[in-house]
């Protein structure tokens, strides 16, 4: 099955030859990615990778990029962090319909990971909630990719916590 996902990286100061980077990625196994270099010091790759699972697809892409750009730092695996408009686009619905569902089912709708003028959710959480409702069609592979991207982002962030705080947080959030 083909899995579609995006990996966003911060490039090192040594990675300043963007044309060379794009060529290296294409020749080194990332020829299944559409590469964007529009933001200075950043690179985004939208992969359409064939694999037995979303986990296998993301891990192989992460491995390829690490091998080819060893100093680059992963910023985000997507699709993961989304607003209601993003959820609506994935589901083929309007933002207003998703918002109505959120308001009507406020007790069970997944809590956002950030709440403010623009709330942000993990796409996997919202898709799991919609699937549990039973009346919504989710395209094959989308929920699996979203769940895997969420795990990649959580794993990327976890080492930033100091060990003592990490133990306390696990105890408090369990």
GROMACS .gro file of N, CA and C in nm:
model
  522
    1UNK      N    1   0.084  -0.118   0.000
    1UNK     CA    2   0.000   0.000   0.000
    1UNK      C    3   0.089   0.124   0.000
    2UNK      N    4   0.043   0.229  -0.066
    2UNK     CA    5   0.113   0.357  -0.066
    2UNK      C    6   0.067   0.442   0.052
    3UNK      N    7   0.162   0.496   0.127
    3UNK     CA    8   0.134   0.582   0.241
    3UNK      C    9   0.186   0.721   0.210
    4UNK      N   10   0.103   0.822   0.234
    4UNK     CA   11   0.139   0.961   0.206
    4UNK      C   12   0.159   1.034   0.338
    5UNK      N   13   0.277   1.097   0.353
    5UNK     CA   14   0.309   1.170   0.474
    5UNK      C   15   0.417   1.272   0.441
    6UNK      N   16   0.438   1.365   0.533
    6UNK     CA   17   0.537   1.470   0.514
    6UNK      C   18   0.634   1.472   0.631
    7UNK      N   19   0.761   1.487   0.600
    7UNK     CA   20   0.864   1.505   0.701
    7UNK      C   21   0.924   1.644   0.681
    8UNK      N   22   0.930   1.721   0.791
    8UNK     CA   23   0.985   1.857   0.786
    8UNK      C   24   1.111   1.862   0.872
    9UNK      N   25   1.218   1.921   0.816
    9UNK     CA   26   1.347   1.924   0.882
    9UNK      C   27   1.404   2.065   0.888
   10UNK      N   28   1.483   2.087   0.993
   10UNK     CA   29   1.569   2.205   1.003
   10UNK      C   30   1.705   2.161   0.952
   11UNK      N   31   1.758   2.229   0.852
   11UNK     CA   32   1.889   2.194   0.796
   11UNK      C   33   2.000   2.253   0.883
   12UNK      N   34   2.115   2.189   0.880
   12UNK     CA   35   2.231   2.243   0.952
   12UNK      C   36   2.291   2.356   0.869
   13UNK      N   37   2.377   2.433   0.931
   13UNK     CA   38   2.445   2.542   0.860
   13UNK      C   39   2.531   2.488   0.747
   14UNK      N   40   2.577   2.363   0.760
   14UNK     CA   41   2.661   2.301   0.656
   14UNK      C   42   2.580   2.261   0.533
   15UNK      N   43   2.449   2.249   0.548
   15UNK     CA   44   2.363   2.207   0.437
   15UNK      C   45   2.307   2.331   0.366
   16UNK      N   46   2.394   2.400   0.290
   16UNK     CA   47   2.350   2.523   0.225
   16UNK      C   48   2.335   2.510   0.074
   17UNK      N   49   2.373   2.396   0.018
   17UNK     CA   50   2.360   2.371  -0.126
   17UNK      C   51   2.228   2.297  -0.150
   18UNK      N   52   2.118   2.373  -0.164
   18UNK     CA   53   1.986   2.312  -0.176
   18UNK      C   54   1.972   2.223  -0.299
   19UNK      N   55   2.028   2.265  -0.411
   19UNK     CA   56   2.020   2.181  -0.531
   19UNK      C   57   2.092   2.049  -0.507
   20UNK      N   58   2.208   2.055  -0.442
   20UNK     CA   59   2.283   1.934  -0.411
   20UNK      C   60   2.207   1.843  -0.315
   21UNK      N   61   2.139   1.902  -0.218
   21UNK     CA   62   2.059   1.825  -0.122
   21UNK      C   63   1.947   1.752  -0.193
   22UNK      N   64   1.877   1.824  -0.281
   22UNK     CA   65   1.766   1.763  -0.355
   22UNK      C   66   1.817   1.648  -0.441
   23UNK      N   67   1.930   1.666  -0.507
   23UNK     CA   68   1.988   1.560  -0.590
   23UNK      C   69   2.029   1.441  -0.503
   24UNK      N   70   2.093   1.469  -0.390
   24UNK     CA   71   2.138   1.363  -0.298
   24UNK      C   72   2.018   1.283  -0.247
   25UNK      N   73   1.911   1.351  -0.210
   25UNK     CA   74   1.791   1.282  -0.161
   25UNK      C   75   1.730   1.194  -0.270
   26UNK      N   76   1.720   1.247  -0.391
   26UNK     CA   77   1.663   1.170  -0.501
   26UNK      C   78   1.745   1.047  -0.534
   27UNK      N   79   1.876   1.062  -0.536
   27UNK     CA   80   1.964   0.951  -0.571
   27UNK      C   81   1.978   0.850  -0.456
   28UNK      N   82   1.950   0.894  -0.334
   28UNK     CA   83   1.974   0.810  -0.217
   28UNK      C   84   1.853   0.736  -0.162
   29UNK      N   85   1.743   0.734  -0.235
   29UNK     CA   86   1.628   0.657  -0.191
   29UNK      C   87   1.504   0.738  -0.161
   30UNK      N   88   1.512   0.868  -0.175
   30UNK     CA   89   1.395   0.953  -0.148
   30UNK      C   90   1.334   1.004  -0.278
   31UNK      N   91   1.344   0.922  -0.384
   31UNK     CA   92   1.288   0.960  -0.513
   31UNK      C   93   1.136   0.949  -0.514
   32UNK      N   94   1.078   0.904  -0.403
   32UNK     CA   95   0.933   0.897  -0.389
   32UNK      C   96   0.879   1.016  -0.310
   33UNK      N   97   0.960   1.122  -0.300
   33UNK     CA   98   0.921   1.241  -0.224
   33UNK      C   99   0.920   1.364  -0.312
   34UNK      N  100   0.821   1.448  -0.289
   34UNK     CA  101   0.817   1.581  -0.349
   34UNK      C  102   0.886   1.671  -0.248
   35UNK      N  103   0.993   1.738  -0.288
   35UNK     CA  104   1.079   1.811  -0.195
   35UNK      C  105   1.055   1.960  -0.208
   36UNK      N  106   1.032   2.024  -0.094
   36UNK     CA  107   1.012   2.169  -0.090
   36UNK      C  108   1.123   2.235  -0.011
   37UNK      N  109   1.180   2.343  -0.067
   37UNK     CA  110   1.289   2.414  -0.002
   37UNK      C  111   1.259   2.564   0.008
   38UNK      N  112   1.133   2.600   0.018
   38UNK     CA  113   1.094   2.741   0.014
   38UNK      C  114   1.134   2.822   0.135
   39UNK      N  115   1.141   2.763   0.253
   39UNK     CA  116   1.174   2.838   0.373
   39UNK      C  117   1.323   2.821   0.404
   40UNK      N  118   1.391   2.932   0.426
   40UNK     CA  119   1.536   2.928   0.449
   40UNK      C  120   1.570   2.835   0.566
   41UNK      N  121   1.666   2.747   0.541
   41UNK     CA  122   1.713   2.657   0.646
   41UNK      C  123   1.623   2.539   0.675
   42UNK      N  124   1.518   2.524   0.596
   42UNK     CA  125   1.422   2.415   0.616
   42UNK      C  126   1.403   2.337   0.487
   43UNK      N  127   1.358   2.214   0.506
   43UNK     CA  128   1.323   2.130   0.391
   43UNK      C  129   1.203   2.046   0.431
   44UNK      N  130   1.111   2.031   0.340
   44UNK     CA  131   0.993   1.947   0.363
   44UNK      C  132   0.985   1.846   0.249
   45UNK      N  133   0.952   1.723   0.285
   45UNK     CA  134   0.943   1.616   0.186
   45UNK      C  135   0.809   1.547   0.201
   46UNK      N  136   0.728   1.553   0.097
   46UNK     CA  137   0.600   1.480   0.096
   46UNK      C  138   0.624   1.347   0.026
   47UNK      N  139   0.622   1.241   0.105
   47UNK     CA  140   0.648   1.107   0.054
   47UNK      C  141   0.519   1.039   0.012
   48UNK      N  142   0.528   0.959  -0.091
   48UNK     CA  143   0.427   0.858  -0.125
   48UNK      C  144   0.508   0.729  -0.130
   49UNK      N  145   0.511   0.661  -0.015
   49UNK     CA  146   0.601   0.546   0.002
   49UNK      C  147   0.522   0.418   0.014
   50UNK      N  148   0.562   0.321  -0.068
   50UNK     CA  149   0.500   0.189  -0.064
   50UNK      C  150   0.564   0.109   0.048
   51UNK      N  151   0.479   0.047   0.131
   51UNK     CA  152   0.528  -0.035   0.243
   51UNK      C  153   0.414  -0.121   0.293
   52UNK      N  154   0.449  -0.216   0.379
   52UNK     CA  155   0.348  -0.305   0.437
   52UNK      C  156   0.266  -0.235   0.545
   53UNK      N  157   0.321  -0.129   0.605
   53UNK     CA  158   0.250  -0.055   0.710
   53UNK      C  159   0.296   0.090   0.709
   54UNK      N  160   0.217   0.176   0.772
   54UNK     CA  161   0.256   0.317   0.783
   54UNK      C  162   0.383   0.330   0.865
   55UNK      N  163   0.395   0.249   0.970
   55UNK     CA  164   0.516   0.253   1.052
   55UNK      C  165   0.639   0.221   0.971
   56UNK      N  166   0.630   0.118   0.889
   56UNK     CA  167   0.743   0.079   0.804
   56UNK      C  168   0.776   0.191   0.706
   57UNK      N  169   0.674   0.255   0.649
   57UNK     CA  170   0.696   0.362   0.552
   57UNK      C  171   0.765   0.481   0.617
   58UNK      N  172   0.716   0.524   0.733
   58UNK     CA  173   0.778   0.639   0.799
   58UNK      C  174   0.918   0.608   0.848
   59UNK      N  175   0.937   0.491   0.908
   59UNK     CA  176   1.069   0.455   0.959
   59UNK      C  177   1.170   0.448   0.846
   60UNK      N  178   1.131   0.389   0.732
   60UNK     CA  179   1.226   0.380   0.621
   60UNK      C  180   1.260   0.519   0.566
   61UNK      N  181   1.161   0.608   0.559
   61UNK     CA  182   1.187   0.744   0.511
   61UNK      C  183   1.275   0.820   0.610
   62UNK      N  184   1.246   0.808   0.739
   62UNK     CA  185   1.328   0.873   0.841
   62UNK      C  186   1.472   0.822   0.834
   63UNK      N  187   1.487   0.694   0.814
   63UNK     CA  188   1.619   0.633   0.803
   63UNK      C  189   1.694   0.684   0.681
   64UNK      N  190   1.625   0.691   0.568
   64UNK     CA  191   1.688   0.742   0.445
   64UNK      C  192   1.735   0.886   0.464
   65UNK      N  193   1.650   0.970   0.522
   65UNK     CA  194   1.687   1.111   0.540
   65UNK      C  195   1.803   1.123   0.638
   66UNK      N  196   1.800   1.046   0.746
   66UNK     CA  197   1.909   1.050   0.845
   66UNK      C  198   2.042   1.011   0.781
   67UNK      N  199   2.038   0.911   0.695
   67UNK     CA  200   2.159   0.866   0.626
   67UNK      C  201   2.210   0.972   0.529
   68UNK      N  202   2.120   1.040   0.462
   68UNK     CA  203   2.157   1.136   0.359
   68UNK      C  204   2.182   1.277   0.412
   69UNK      N  205   2.114   1.314   0.520
   69UNK     CA  206   2.129   1.446   0.582
   69UNK      C  207   2.149   1.427   0.732
   70UNK      N  208   2.263   1.372   0.773
   70UNK     CA  209   2.282   1.332   0.913
   70UNK      C  210   2.273   1.447   1.013
   71UNK      N  211   2.297   1.570   0.971
   71UNK     CA  212   2.291   1.683   1.064
   71UNK      C  213   2.155   1.750   1.070
   72UNK      N  214   2.064   1.712   0.981
   72UNK     CA  215   1.929   1.773   0.979
   72UNK      C  216   1.851   1.725   1.101
   73UNK      N  217   1.768   1.813   1.155
   73UNK     CA  218   1.686   1.782   1.273
   73UNK      C  219   1.538   1.779   1.234
   74UNK      N  220   1.474   1.669   1.267
   74UNK     CA  221   1.332   1.655   1.237
   74UNK      C  222   1.253   1.759   1.316
   75UNK      N  223   1.169   1.833   1.249
   75UNK     CA  224   1.080   1.930   1.312
   75UNK      C  225   0.944   1.867   1.337
   76UNK      N  226   0.892   1.799   1.234
   76UNK     CA  227   0.757   1.744   1.245
   76UNK      C  228   0.734   1.636   1.140
   77UNK      N  229   0.661   1.534   1.182
   77UNK     CA  230   0.606   1.436   1.088
   77UNK      C  231   0.458   1.470   1.074
   78UNK      N  232   0.410   1.470   0.953
   78UNK     CA  233   0.270   1.506   0.929
   78UNK      C  234   0.205   1.400   0.840
   79UNK      N  235   0.078   1.381   0.850
   79UNK     CA  236  -0.020   1.464   0.918
   79UNK      C  237  -0.033   1.428   1.066
   80UNK      N  238  -0.022   1.528   1.150
   80UNK     CA  239  -0.042   1.508   1.293
   80UNK      C  240  -0.114   1.628   1.351
   81UNK      N  241  -0.047   1.740   1.366
   81UNK     CA  242  -0.107   1.858   1.428
   81UNK      C  243  -0.200   1.927   1.329
   82UNK      N  244  -0.328   1.935   1.363
   82UNK     CA  245  -0.427   1.988   1.269
   82UNK      C  246  -0.528   2.078   1.339
   83UNK      N  247  -0.585   2.169   1.260
   83UNK     CA  248  -0.699   2.248   1.302
   83UNK      C  249  -0.825   2.184   1.244
   84UNK      N  250  -0.938   2.243   1.275
   84UNK     CA  251  -1.065   2.187   1.226
   84UNK      C  252  -1.073   2.190   1.073
   85UNK      N  253  -1.016   2.292   1.011
   85UNK     CA  254  -1.018   2.299   0.864
   85UNK      C  255  -0.940   2.183   0.803
   86UNK      N  256  -0.828   2.147   0.867
   86UNK     CA  257  -0.748   2.035   0.819
   86UNK      C  258  -0.825   1.903   0.832
   87UNK      N  259  -0.893   1.885   0.945
   87UNK     CA  260  -0.974   1.764   0.965
   87UNK      C  261  -1.083   1.758   0.860
   88UNK      N  262  -1.148   1.871   0.836
   88UNK     CA  263  -1.255   1.876   0.736
   88UNK      C  264  -1.203   1.837   0.598
   89UNK      N  265  -1.085   1.886   0.562
   89UNK     CA  266  -1.026   1.852   0.432
   89UNK      C  267  -0.999   1.703   0.422
   90UNK      N  268  -0.942   1.643   0.526
   90UNK     CA  269  -0.912   1.499   0.527
   90UNK      C  270  -1.040   1.419   0.512
   91UNK      N  271  -1.146   1.465   0.577
   91UNK     CA  272  -1.273   1.391   0.578
   91UNK      C  273  -1.364   1.424   0.461
   92UNK      N  274  -1.330   1.525   0.382
   92UNK     CA  275  -1.418   1.566   0.272
   92UNK      C  276  -1.545   1.630   0.323
   93UNK      N  277  -1.534   1.701   0.433
   93UNK     CA  278  -1.648   1.769   0.496
   93UNK      C  279  -1.616   1.919   0.503
   94UNK      N  280  -1.712   1.996   0.551
   94UNK     CA  281  -1.686   2.138   0.572
   94UNK      C  282  -1.635   2.159   0.714
   95UNK      N  283  -1.564   2.269   0.733
   95UNK     CA  284  -1.516   2.304   0.866
   95UNK      C  285  -1.634   2.322   0.961
   96UNK      N  286  -1.742   2.379   0.910
   96UNK     CA  287  -1.860   2.402   0.993
   96UNK      C  288  -1.918   2.270   1.043
   97UNK      N  289  -1.919   2.166   0.959
   97UNK     CA  290  -1.970   2.036   1.003
   97UNK      C  291  -1.883   1.978   1.114
   98UNK      N  292  -1.752   1.988   1.099
   98UNK     CA  293  -1.661   1.937   1.202
   98UNK      C  294  -1.680   2.017   1.331
   99UNK      N  295  -1.694   2.147   1.319
   99UNK     CA  296  -1.715   2.231   1.438
   99UNK      C  297  -1.846   2.195   1.508
  100UNK      N  298  -1.952   2.172   1.431
  100UNK     CA  299  -2.080   2.131   1.491
  100UNK      C  300  -2.065   2.000   1.568
  101UNK      N  301  -1.992   1.906   1.511
  101UNK     CA  302  -1.968   1.779   1.580
  101UNK      C  303  -1.891   1.802   1.710
  102UNK      N  304  -1.790   1.888   1.704
  102UNK     CA  305  -1.710   1.917   1.822
  102UNK      C  306  -1.796   1.980   1.932
  103UNK      N  307  -1.880   2.076   1.896
  103UNK     CA  308  -1.963   2.145   1.994
  103UNK      C  309  -2.072   2.052   2.048
  104UNK      N  310  -2.136   1.977   1.960
  104UNK     CA  311  -2.244   1.887   2.000
  104UNK      C  312  -2.193   1.776   2.092
  105UNK      N  313  -2.071   1.731   2.068
  105UNK     CA  314  -2.015   1.619   2.145
  105UNK      C  315  -1.893   1.666   2.226
  106UNK      N  316  -1.907   1.782   2.288
  106UNK     CA  317  -1.792   1.841   2.357
  106UNK      C  318  -1.736   1.753   2.468
  107UNK      N  319  -1.817   1.671   2.530
  107UNK     CA  320  -1.769   1.585   2.638
  107UNK      C  321  -1.683   1.470   2.586
  108UNK      N  322  -1.709   1.425   2.463
  108UNK     CA  323  -1.634   1.310   2.412
  108UNK      C  324  -1.535   1.346   2.301
  109UNK      N  325  -1.549   1.464   2.240
  109UNK     CA  326  -1.457   1.504   2.134
  109UNK      C  327  -1.318   1.515   2.193
  110UNK      N  328  -1.215   1.468   2.121
  110UNK     CA  329  -1.079   1.470   2.176
  110UNK      C  330  -1.038   1.612   2.217
  111UNK      N  331  -0.969   1.623   2.329
  111UNK     CA  332  -0.921   1.755   2.370
  111UNK      C  333  -0.807   1.800   2.279
  112UNK      N  334  -0.797   1.930   2.254
  112UNK     CA  335  -0.687   1.978   2.170
  112UNK      C  336  -0.554   1.969   2.243
  113UNK      N  337  -0.445   1.962   2.167
  113UNK     CA  338  -0.312   1.966   2.226
  113UNK      C  339  -0.270   2.110   2.252
  114UNK      N  340  -0.337   2.202   2.184
  114UNK     CA  341  -0.317   2.345   2.209
  114UNK      C  342  -0.451   2.413   2.191
  115UNK      N  343  -0.487   2.496   2.287
  115UNK     CA  344  -0.613   2.569   2.279
  115UNK      C  345  -0.582   2.717   2.286
  116UNK      N  346  -0.635   2.790   2.193
  116UNK     CA  347  -0.611   2.934   2.187
  116UNK      C  348  -0.694   2.990   2.073
  117UNK      N  349  -0.645   3.098   2.013
  117UNK     CA  350  -0.721   3.155   1.901
  117UNK      C  351  -0.733   3.054   1.789
  118UNK      N  352  -0.635   2.965   1.778
  118UNK     CA  353  -0.643   2.854   1.684
  118UNK      C  354  -0.610   2.726   1.761
  119UNK      N  355  -0.710   2.642   1.782
  119UNK     CA  356  -0.689   2.516   1.853
  119UNK      C  357  -0.625   2.414   1.759
  120UNK      N  358  -0.547   2.323   1.817
  120UNK     CA  359  -0.475   2.221   1.741
  120UNK      C  360  -0.498   2.086   1.806
  121UNK      N  361  -0.528   1.986   1.724
  121UNK     CA  362  -0.549   1.848   1.770
  121UNK      C  363  -0.448   1.756   1.704
  122UNK      N  364  -0.434   1.637   1.762
  122UNK     CA  365  -0.366   1.529   1.691
  122UNK      C  366  -0.469   1.471   1.596
  123UNK      N  367  -0.438   1.466   1.467
  123UNK     CA  368  -0.531   1.413   1.368
  123UNK      C  369  -0.574   1.271   1.403
  124UNK      N  370  -0.481   1.190   1.450
  124UNK     CA  371  -0.513   1.050   1.484
  124UNK      C  372  -0.624   1.042   1.589
  125UNK      N  373  -0.621   1.131   1.687
  125UNK     CA  374  -0.723   1.130   1.792
  125UNK      C  375  -0.861   1.163   1.736
  126UNK      N  376  -0.867   1.264   1.649
  126UNK     CA  377  -0.996   1.303   1.590
  126UNK      C  378  -1.048   1.194   1.496
  127UNK      N  379  -0.959   1.135   1.416
  127UNK     CA  380  -1.001   1.028   1.326
  127UNK      C  381  -1.051   0.906   1.404
  128UNK      N  382  -0.984   0.872   1.513
  128UNK     CA  383  -1.029   0.760   1.597
  128UNK      C  384  -1.167   0.790   1.654
  129UNK      N  385  -1.189   0.913   1.695
  129UNK     CA  386  -1.319   0.953   1.749
  129UNK      C  387  -1.427   0.942   1.640
  130UNK      N  388  -1.398   0.991   1.521
  130UNK     CA  389  -1.493   0.984   1.410
  130UNK      C  390  -1.522   0.838   1.374
  131UNK      N  391  -1.418   0.756   1.372
  131UNK     CA  392  -1.436   0.615   1.341
  131UNK      C  393  -1.526   0.547   1.445
  132UNK      N  394  -1.506   0.581   1.571
  132UNK     CA  395  -1.588   0.523   1.678
  132UNK      C  396  -1.734   0.564   1.665
  133UNK      N  397  -1.758   0.681   1.607
  133UNK     CA  398  -1.897   0.725   1.584
  133UNK      C  399  -1.966   0.634   1.482
  134UNK      N  400  -1.886   0.574   1.393
  134UNK     CA  401  -1.938   0.474   1.301
  134UNK      C  402  -1.998   0.523   1.172
  135UNK      N  403  -2.023   0.651   1.157
  135UNK     CA  404  -2.092   0.700   1.038
  135UNK      C  405  -1.999   0.771   0.940
  136UNK      N  406  -1.869   0.761   0.961
  136UNK     CA  407  -1.775   0.837   0.880
  136UNK      C  408  -1.675   0.745   0.811
  137UNK      N  409  -1.654   0.772   0.683
  137UNK     CA  410  -1.559   0.696   0.602
  137UNK      C  411  -1.423   0.765   0.608
  138UNK      N  412  -1.321   0.690   0.644
  138UNK     CA  413  -1.185   0.742   0.647
  138UNK      C  414  -1.106   0.668   0.540
  139UNK      N  415  -1.040   0.744   0.454
  139UNK     CA  416  -0.966   0.684   0.344
  139UNK      C  417  -0.863   0.584   0.396
  140UNK      N  418  -0.843   0.474   0.322
  140UNK     CA  419  -0.748   0.372   0.366
  140UNK      C  420  -0.609   0.430   0.392
  141UNK      N  421  -0.551   0.392   0.503
  141UNK     CA  422  -0.416   0.433   0.537
  141UNK      C  423  -0.403   0.566   0.608
  142UNK      N  424  -0.503   0.653   0.596
  142UNK     CA  425  -0.492   0.787   0.654
  142UNK      C  426  -0.483   0.782   0.806
  143UNK      N  427  -0.569   0.707   0.871
  143UNK     CA  428  -0.565   0.698   1.017
  143UNK      C  429  -0.436   0.634   1.065
  144UNK      N  430  -0.388   0.534   0.991
  144UNK     CA  431  -0.264   0.466   1.029
  144UNK      C  432  -0.144   0.561   1.016
  145UNK      N  433  -0.140   0.639   0.910
  145UNK     CA  434  -0.031   0.736   0.892
  145UNK      C  435  -0.038   0.842   1.001
  146UNK      N  436  -0.159   0.892   1.030
  146UNK     CA  437  -0.174   0.994   1.133
  146UNK      C  438  -0.130   0.942   1.270
  147UNK      N  439  -0.167   0.819   1.303
  147UNK     CA  440  -0.128   0.759   1.431
  147UNK      C  441   0.024   0.742   1.438
  148UNK      N  442   0.085   0.702   1.329
  148UNK     CA  443   0.230   0.683   1.327
  148UNK      C  444   0.302   0.817   1.334
  149UNK      N  445   0.253   0.917   1.261
  149UNK     CA  446   0.313   1.051   1.267
  149UNK      C  447   0.305   1.106   1.410
  150UNK      N  448   0.194   1.084   1.477
  150UNK     CA  449   0.179   1.127   1.616
  150UNK      C  450   0.287   1.062   1.703
  151UNK      N  451   0.308   0.932   1.685
  151UNK     CA  452   0.408   0.861   1.764
  151UNK      C  453   0.549   0.914   1.735
  152UNK      N  454   0.578   0.944   1.609
  152UNK     CA  455   0.709   0.999   1.572
  152UNK      C  456   0.728   1.134   1.642
  153UNK      N  457   0.627   1.219   1.638
  153UNK     CA  458   0.639   1.352   1.701
  153UNK      C  459   0.652   1.342   1.852
  154UNK      N  460   0.578   1.250   1.913
  154UNK     CA  461   0.591   1.231   2.058
  154UNK      C  462   0.731   1.180   2.093
  155UNK      N  463   0.782   1.087   2.015
  155UNK     CA  464   0.916   1.033   2.039
  155UNK      C  465   1.022   1.141   2.019
  156UNK      N  466   1.001   1.228   1.922
  156UNK     CA  467   1.095   1.338   1.897
  156UNK      C  468   1.099   1.435   2.015
  157UNK      N  469   0.987   1.459   2.078
  157UNK     CA  470   0.978   1.555   2.188
  157UNK      C  471   1.019   1.497   2.323
  158UNK      N  472   0.997   1.369   2.346
  158UNK     CA  473   1.020   1.308   2.477
  158UNK      C  474   1.162   1.326   2.530
  159UNK      N  475   1.266   1.308   2.451
  159UNK     CA  476   1.402   1.320   2.505
  159UNK      C  477   1.436   1.460   2.558
  160UNK      N  478   1.355   1.560   2.523
  160UNK     CA  479   1.382   1.696   2.568
  160UNK      C  480   1.350   1.714   2.717
  161UNK      N  481   1.269   1.625   2.773
  161UNK     CA  482   1.239   1.632   2.916
  161UNK      C  483   1.355   1.575   2.997
  162UNK      N  484   1.390   1.642   3.105
  162UNK     CA  485   1.494   1.585   3.190
  162UNK      C  486   1.436   1.463   3.261
  163UNK      N  487   1.518   1.362   3.289
  163UNK     CA  488   1.468   1.234   3.342
  163UNK      C  489   1.379   1.245   3.466
  164UNK      N  490   1.415   1.328   3.563
  164UNK     CA  491   1.334   1.341   3.685
  164UNK      C  492   1.195   1.396   3.651
  165UNK      N  493   1.192   1.497   3.567
  165UNK     CA  494   1.064   1.555   3.527
  165UNK      C  495   0.983   1.455   3.445
  166UNK      N  496   1.050   1.378   3.360
  166UNK     CA  497   0.983   1.279   3.278
  166UNK      C  498   0.913   1.175   3.367
  167UNK      N  499   0.980   1.130   3.473
  167UNK     CA  500   0.919   1.033   3.566
  167UNK      C  501   0.798   1.094   3.636
  168UNK      N  502   0.810   1.219   3.681
  168UNK     CA  503   0.699   1.287   3.747
  168UNK      C  504   0.580   1.302   3.653
  169UNK      N  505   0.608   1.341   3.529
  169UNK     CA  506   0.501   1.361   3.432
  169UNK      C  507   0.430   1.229   3.403
  170UNK      N  508   0.505   1.122   3.386
  170UNK     CA  509   0.442   0.991   3.362
  170UNK      C  510   0.349   0.954   3.476
  171UNK      N  511   0.393   0.978   3.600
  171UNK     CA  512   0.311   0.945   3.717
  171UNK      C  513   0.184   1.031   3.722
  172UNK      N  514   0.197   1.158   3.690
  172UNK     CA  515   0.084   1.250   3.699
  172UNK      C  516  -0.015   1.235   3.583
  173UNK      N  517   0.035   1.197   3.467
  173UNK     CA  518  -0.049   1.191   3.348
  173UNK      C  519  -0.104   1.053   3.320
  174UNK      N  520  -0.065   0.954   3.398
  174UNK     CA  521  -0.111   0.816   3.374
  174UNK      C  522  -0.254   0.799   3.418
   0.00000   0.00000   0.00000
